[in-house]
């Protein structure tokens, strides 16, 4: 068996160290080594977005990133969106607006939507659709997801003023 | 925006406190924080990882399987193949959907003697890590003798077609053919006198339609973990639409008593019918038995495409005749649906649904179930209805145009209603198609003119039966006045909440005061699959009866407190009353220990259904003549929900089903080469709609209460996938003057059709 690499990263604000094989993807390490199973595997080849996480603030398909590439990076997964007592406004709006059915795509959408709102606090419907086109949802038809993102954007803007 | 149409009889419509509101779903927080455990998320101590080895051929004889090199790899724990399965020749079982040939079911999980499609599971290995399992899988040497393959339904029906099974014969009118055939079944329905009917017609239109296989496309690949414990008990954690049907299928295949198998349903990442059959479960059980550890099996996305149920590819011919004043008088349909590799596809419902929206006095339907070299088809949302509606609703549109009648008006003139006899026999009770069509006609969308070149508006209706079947539930009253509900229906899209709301309504408490749990097969009574749009209807009915049971017991407790006859205790608005005295549900709940102990309500139901779901869709498109791309400008879905328990989730079902129907209509298809190999088994090449491909989906919920449910609930999940392909084909025609009769209406096909008509640039 190949020798394992010793890596360190900051995952959801906490410094972590872990061992991984060179061939393991970041998604695998998050799920199987760190037991953060919020990010999902829908395709393992970059086409569904269910595995989306933030790598140094930017959204990536974690199935397409080798874990060794994440050495020294800041990683945010869906588990890192809420604080101890409050859901993130995106999470809250997804619930209020019924933006999930089976929920398996939801972690990826939440993380991708967070990346979008971090750089654009007031996106148009078209911008939301464009930015979230990397994420597949088979249940909702996207309508309620787009509305929930608009809703969360408005709430975040309100909170800022 | 959503606009609920007025209920049919608004003055007498019952007033509800909980039904019709939009509480936050009970399992929501776990699903937005990543805490919910889906099947692939499960991690057990000592867990081994399996890998299934699949056929590279569409049709071949298996000469030999040699595991020696795989077993020599360090870290490999067990191997298995069909040799480890009991011999199930000629064993049949009733799995709730009619008799199933267990030999076929088993051979689909692990091939017996022959592989029948590319992706067919042949063998499996278990190892200490997924990567070792993957390496070991490559070391299993399987020798095949390739055979000719067939992947189009009409080709497979030809007498000289490659034969898949030597034990499948054509069953027609109770007779079996004398020679084996790929055609496993011929269905025939007839009413009236078709010849006489067509003789009365002033206009007759007959057309042929073809559809490609499409996949359910759930985002979560199949996954399960099985443990064969040292005491012989088997536990399976899995992504299934039906834990009890999974339990029964595994038990039958492995010849175990059902009591030796426990199925724990995990959260499930979409199913749409495709997670009713079992695939991985018996294989994981066999591997676990050999290595004495829990074994997890997961599919890759290409495994999902190549090894699990697509929906049938189909050929449908529809002929309809109408009088000059717009009355349908006769209809004839001929349908051939592929069943995939094993008999028993979706032809039955296809035949039942093809004319289900209309009153046609003289009609005949013939349907054929055909085996060919594709994965065994599985149900996909209103299975079989979409292909049939594509054909029928396209011909209806042509007839309306020929007769110069508005397409909604034409449908209204002929709409099925209470008393209409469907071609396969049943007579409809109170149904809501007329109200749905009227709401479509009154919609803002229909009344807003559409202008501009290459633009057009289409409309189509759709129907799905929706089923009843068996559900169990129980609930215990907590001292704080809340209720814990235990149900057996796996929750794919929010049914914990739609079921809990019906219990809350019955008990006069808030939706949030019910805590619903989906239990494993040892912890709740038998419950049929989450499918057939049945859970909110049937499990909701069970929850209602649980509520009545709790009310009865609580009334007895109140009577005990008041030392009166329980028959004198009334329950209104969450309060128990008798002359001059009252106590709220919550207050009484706090006194249960002092009045005889816990209160547990229970119910087991088996309502017949069907609950008859009708819908109508309106769509505006713009067609690009240079590329053939169809852009959807506006979409409205109208549907009768009976009673929309949680309107947001009803809208969600309508929107999600619609977008799946749009994908089916415009892009999705299995591409096979001439060796029967699927060439697009990834989400990149099998292109499902993204957020950028569709607009907002407007919804109009119509409520014509179902007389067979205390709250009037009808199933809603499946109907919305039925109208989109026909609605889009009709819209494309209005935009271009060209009728498309083959799915998908992808850009190359639309462009070619325009070019053939001299219309593309
Ligand atoms: S699992 Fe990474 S994009 Fe699908
Ligand atoms: S909610 Fe099921 S895939 Fe999006």
PDB file of N, CA, C and O in Angstrom, chain B residues 24 123 129 139 171 180 204-205 212 247 272 313 328 359 363 399 424 479 491 517 520 523 580 612 716 723 728:
ATOM      1  N   UNK B  24     -42.259  24.500   8.646  1.00  0.00           N
ATOM      2  CA  UNK B  24     -40.928  24.012   8.285  1.00  0.00           C
ATOM      3  C   UNK B  24     -40.870  22.506   8.519  1.00  0.00           C
ATOM      4  O   UNK B  24     -41.376  22.005   9.533  1.00  0.00           O
ATOM      5  N   UNK B 123     -20.239 -10.188 -10.620  1.00  0.00           N
ATOM      6  CA  UNK B 123     -19.527 -10.682  -9.447  1.00  0.00           C
ATOM      7  C   UNK B 123     -19.233  -9.498  -8.547  1.00  0.00           C
ATOM      8  O   UNK B 123     -19.502  -8.346  -8.915  1.00  0.00           O
ATOM      9  N   UNK B 129     -10.559  -1.505   1.947  1.00  0.00           N
ATOM     10  CA  UNK B 129     -10.791  -0.108   1.564  1.00  0.00           C
ATOM     11  C   UNK B 129     -11.411  -0.084   0.169  1.00  0.00           C
ATOM     12  O   UNK B 129     -11.286  -1.053  -0.586  1.00  0.00           O
ATOM     13  N   UNK B 139      -8.916  -7.453 -11.049  1.00  0.00           N
ATOM     14  CA  UNK B 139      -8.174  -8.720 -11.134  1.00  0.00           C
ATOM     15  C   UNK B 139      -9.091  -9.936 -11.319  1.00  0.00           C
ATOM     16  O   UNK B 139      -8.619 -11.049 -11.513  1.00  0.00           O
ATOM     17  N   UNK B 171     -47.457 -13.941 -23.425  1.00  0.00           N
ATOM     18  CA  UNK B 171     -48.765 -14.197 -22.835  1.00  0.00           C
ATOM     19  C   UNK B 171     -49.761 -13.233 -23.455  1.00  0.00           C
ATOM     20  O   UNK B 171     -49.576 -12.019 -23.419  1.00  0.00           O
ATOM     21  N   UNK B 180     -40.394 -19.501 -27.353  1.00  0.00           N
ATOM     22  CA  UNK B 180     -39.939 -18.382 -26.536  1.00  0.00           C
ATOM     23  C   UNK B 180     -39.833 -17.116 -27.385  1.00  0.00           C
ATOM     24  O   UNK B 180     -39.623 -17.191 -28.597  1.00  0.00           O
ATOM     25  N   UNK B 204     -60.122  12.114 -38.915  1.00  0.00           N
ATOM     26  CA  UNK B 204     -59.357  11.043 -38.271  1.00  0.00           C
ATOM     27  C   UNK B 204     -57.876  11.361 -38.448  1.00  0.00           C
ATOM     28  O   UNK B 204     -57.438  11.697 -39.553  1.00  0.00           O
ATOM     29  N   UNK B 205     -57.128  11.313 -37.369  1.00  0.00           N
ATOM     30  CA  UNK B 205     -55.679  11.538 -37.461  1.00  0.00           C
ATOM     31  C   UNK B 205     -54.965  10.364 -36.812  1.00  0.00           C
ATOM     32  O   UNK B 205     -55.323   9.937 -35.709  1.00  0.00           O
ATOM     33  N   UNK B 212     -36.941   7.789 -26.459  1.00  0.00           N
ATOM     34  CA  UNK B 212     -35.710   7.122 -26.024  1.00  0.00           C
ATOM     35  C   UNK B 212     -35.810   6.793 -24.537  1.00  0.00           C
ATOM     36  O   UNK B 212     -36.606   7.389 -23.811  1.00  0.00           O
ATOM     37  N   UNK B 247     -36.900  -5.683   2.281  1.00  0.00           N
ATOM     38  CA  UNK B 247     -36.747  -6.836   3.171  1.00  0.00           C
ATOM     39  C   UNK B 247     -37.283  -8.100   2.503  1.00  0.00           C
ATOM     40  O   UNK B 247     -36.640  -9.148   2.502  1.00  0.00           O
ATOM     41  N   UNK B 272     -37.748   8.464  -7.344  1.00  0.00           N
ATOM     42  CA  UNK B 272     -38.644   8.625  -8.500  1.00  0.00           C
ATOM     43  C   UNK B 272     -39.094   7.288  -9.073  1.00  0.00           C
ATOM     44  O   UNK B 272     -39.437   7.192 -10.246  1.00  0.00           O
ATOM     45  N   UNK B 313     -37.813   2.697 -23.496  1.00  0.00           N
ATOM     46  CA  UNK B 313     -37.910   3.304 -24.810  1.00  0.00           C
ATOM     47  C   UNK B 313     -39.220   2.809 -25.400  1.00  0.00           C
ATOM     48  O   UNK B 313     -39.672   1.711 -25.091  1.00  0.00           O
ATOM     49  N   UNK B 328     -64.901  13.648 -29.578  1.00  0.00           N
ATOM     50  CA  UNK B 328     -64.134  12.442 -29.889  1.00  0.00           C
ATOM     51  C   UNK B 328     -65.108  11.267 -29.976  1.00  0.00           C
ATOM     52  O   UNK B 328     -65.967  11.101 -29.102  1.00  0.00           O
ATOM     53  N   UNK B 359     -63.240  11.116 -22.696  1.00  0.00           N
ATOM     54  CA  UNK B 359     -64.371  10.225 -22.846  1.00  0.00           C
ATOM     55  C   UNK B 359     -64.408   9.845 -24.322  1.00  0.00           C
ATOM     56  O   UNK B 359     -64.684  10.687 -25.180  1.00  0.00           O
ATOM     57  N   UNK B 363     -63.136   2.552 -28.283  1.00  0.00           N
ATOM     58  CA  UNK B 363     -61.671   2.612 -28.189  1.00  0.00           C
ATOM     59  C   UNK B 363     -61.071   1.222 -28.074  1.00  0.00           C
ATOM     60  O   UNK B 363     -61.689   0.292 -27.547  1.00  0.00           O
ATOM     61  N   UNK B 399     -55.866  17.467 -33.834  1.00  0.00           N
ATOM     62  CA  UNK B 399     -57.306  17.426 -34.103  1.00  0.00           C
ATOM     63  C   UNK B 399     -57.942  18.784 -33.822  1.00  0.00           C
ATOM     64  O   UNK B 399     -58.746  19.282 -34.620  1.00  0.00           O
ATOM     65  N   UNK B 424     -59.798   0.661 -19.965  1.00  0.00           N
ATOM     66  CA  UNK B 424     -59.479  -0.610 -19.312  1.00  0.00           C
ATOM     67  C   UNK B 424     -60.525  -0.998 -18.280  1.00  0.00           C
ATOM     68  O   UNK B 424     -60.319  -1.955 -17.527  1.00  0.00           O
ATOM     69  N   UNK B 479     -46.043  13.837  27.761  1.00  0.00           N
ATOM     70  CA  UNK B 479     -46.643  14.572  28.880  1.00  0.00           C
ATOM     71  C   UNK B 479     -46.750  16.070  28.604  1.00  0.00           C
ATOM     72  O   UNK B 479     -47.561  16.765  29.201  1.00  0.00           O
ATOM     73  N   UNK B 491     -39.064   8.706   3.620  1.00  0.00           N
ATOM     74  CA  UNK B 491     -39.403  10.092   3.278  1.00  0.00           C
ATOM     75  C   UNK B 491     -38.430  10.613   2.228  1.00  0.00           C
ATOM     76  O   UNK B 491     -37.274  10.891   2.519  1.00  0.00           O
ATOM     77  N   UNK B 517     -41.143  10.141  12.948  1.00  0.00           N
ATOM     78  CA  UNK B 517     -39.938   9.331  12.768  1.00  0.00           C
ATOM     79  C   UNK B 517     -40.235   8.241  11.745  1.00  0.00           C
ATOM     80  O   UNK B 517     -41.289   7.619  11.822  1.00  0.00           O
ATOM     81  N   UNK B 520     -37.438   1.501  11.234  1.00  0.00           N
ATOM     82  CA  UNK B 520     -36.983   0.330  10.486  1.00  0.00           C
ATOM     83  C   UNK B 520     -38.047  -0.767  10.533  1.00  0.00           C
ATOM     84  O   UNK B 520     -39.074  -0.638  11.195  1.00  0.00           O
ATOM     85  N   UNK B 523     -39.630  -1.980  13.779  1.00  0.00           N
ATOM     86  CA  UNK B 523     -40.163  -0.999  14.724  1.00  0.00           C
ATOM     87  C   UNK B 523     -41.510  -0.419  14.327  1.00  0.00           C
ATOM     88  O   UNK B 523     -42.030   0.451  15.005  1.00  0.00           O
ATOM     89  N   UNK B 580     -70.453  21.685  30.552  1.00  0.00           N
ATOM     90  CA  UNK B 580     -69.907  22.592  31.549  1.00  0.00           C
ATOM     91  C   UNK B 580     -68.425  22.424  31.842  1.00  0.00           C
ATOM     92  O   UNK B 580     -67.840  23.229  32.548  1.00  0.00           O
ATOM     93  N   UNK B 612     -56.540   9.362  -8.535  1.00  0.00           N
ATOM     94  CA  UNK B 612     -56.788  10.077  -9.793  1.00  0.00           C
ATOM     95  C   UNK B 612     -56.254  11.508  -9.817  1.00  0.00           C
ATOM     96  O   UNK B 612     -56.949  12.453  -9.458  1.00  0.00           O
ATOM     97  N   UNK B 716     -50.028  13.635  -5.516  1.00  0.00           N
ATOM     98  CA  UNK B 716     -49.643  14.703  -6.447  1.00  0.00           C
ATOM     99  C   UNK B 716     -48.298  14.468  -7.133  1.00  0.00           C
ATOM    100  O   UNK B 716     -47.989  15.122  -8.118  1.00  0.00           O
ATOM    101  N   UNK B 723     -47.449  15.728 -18.673  1.00  0.00           N
ATOM    102  CA  UNK B 723     -47.736  16.616 -19.810  1.00  0.00           C
ATOM    103  C   UNK B 723     -46.543  17.262 -20.530  1.00  0.00           C
ATOM    104  O   UNK B 723     -46.694  17.619 -21.712  1.00  0.00           O
ATOM    105  N   UNK B 728     -44.595  20.651 -24.879  1.00  0.00           N
ATOM    106  CA  UNK B 728     -43.469  21.260 -25.588  1.00  0.00           C
ATOM    107  C   UNK B 728     -43.536  20.982 -27.080  1.00  0.00           C
ATOM    108  O   UNK B 728     -43.266  21.866 -27.897  1.00  0.00           O
TER     109      UNK B 728
END
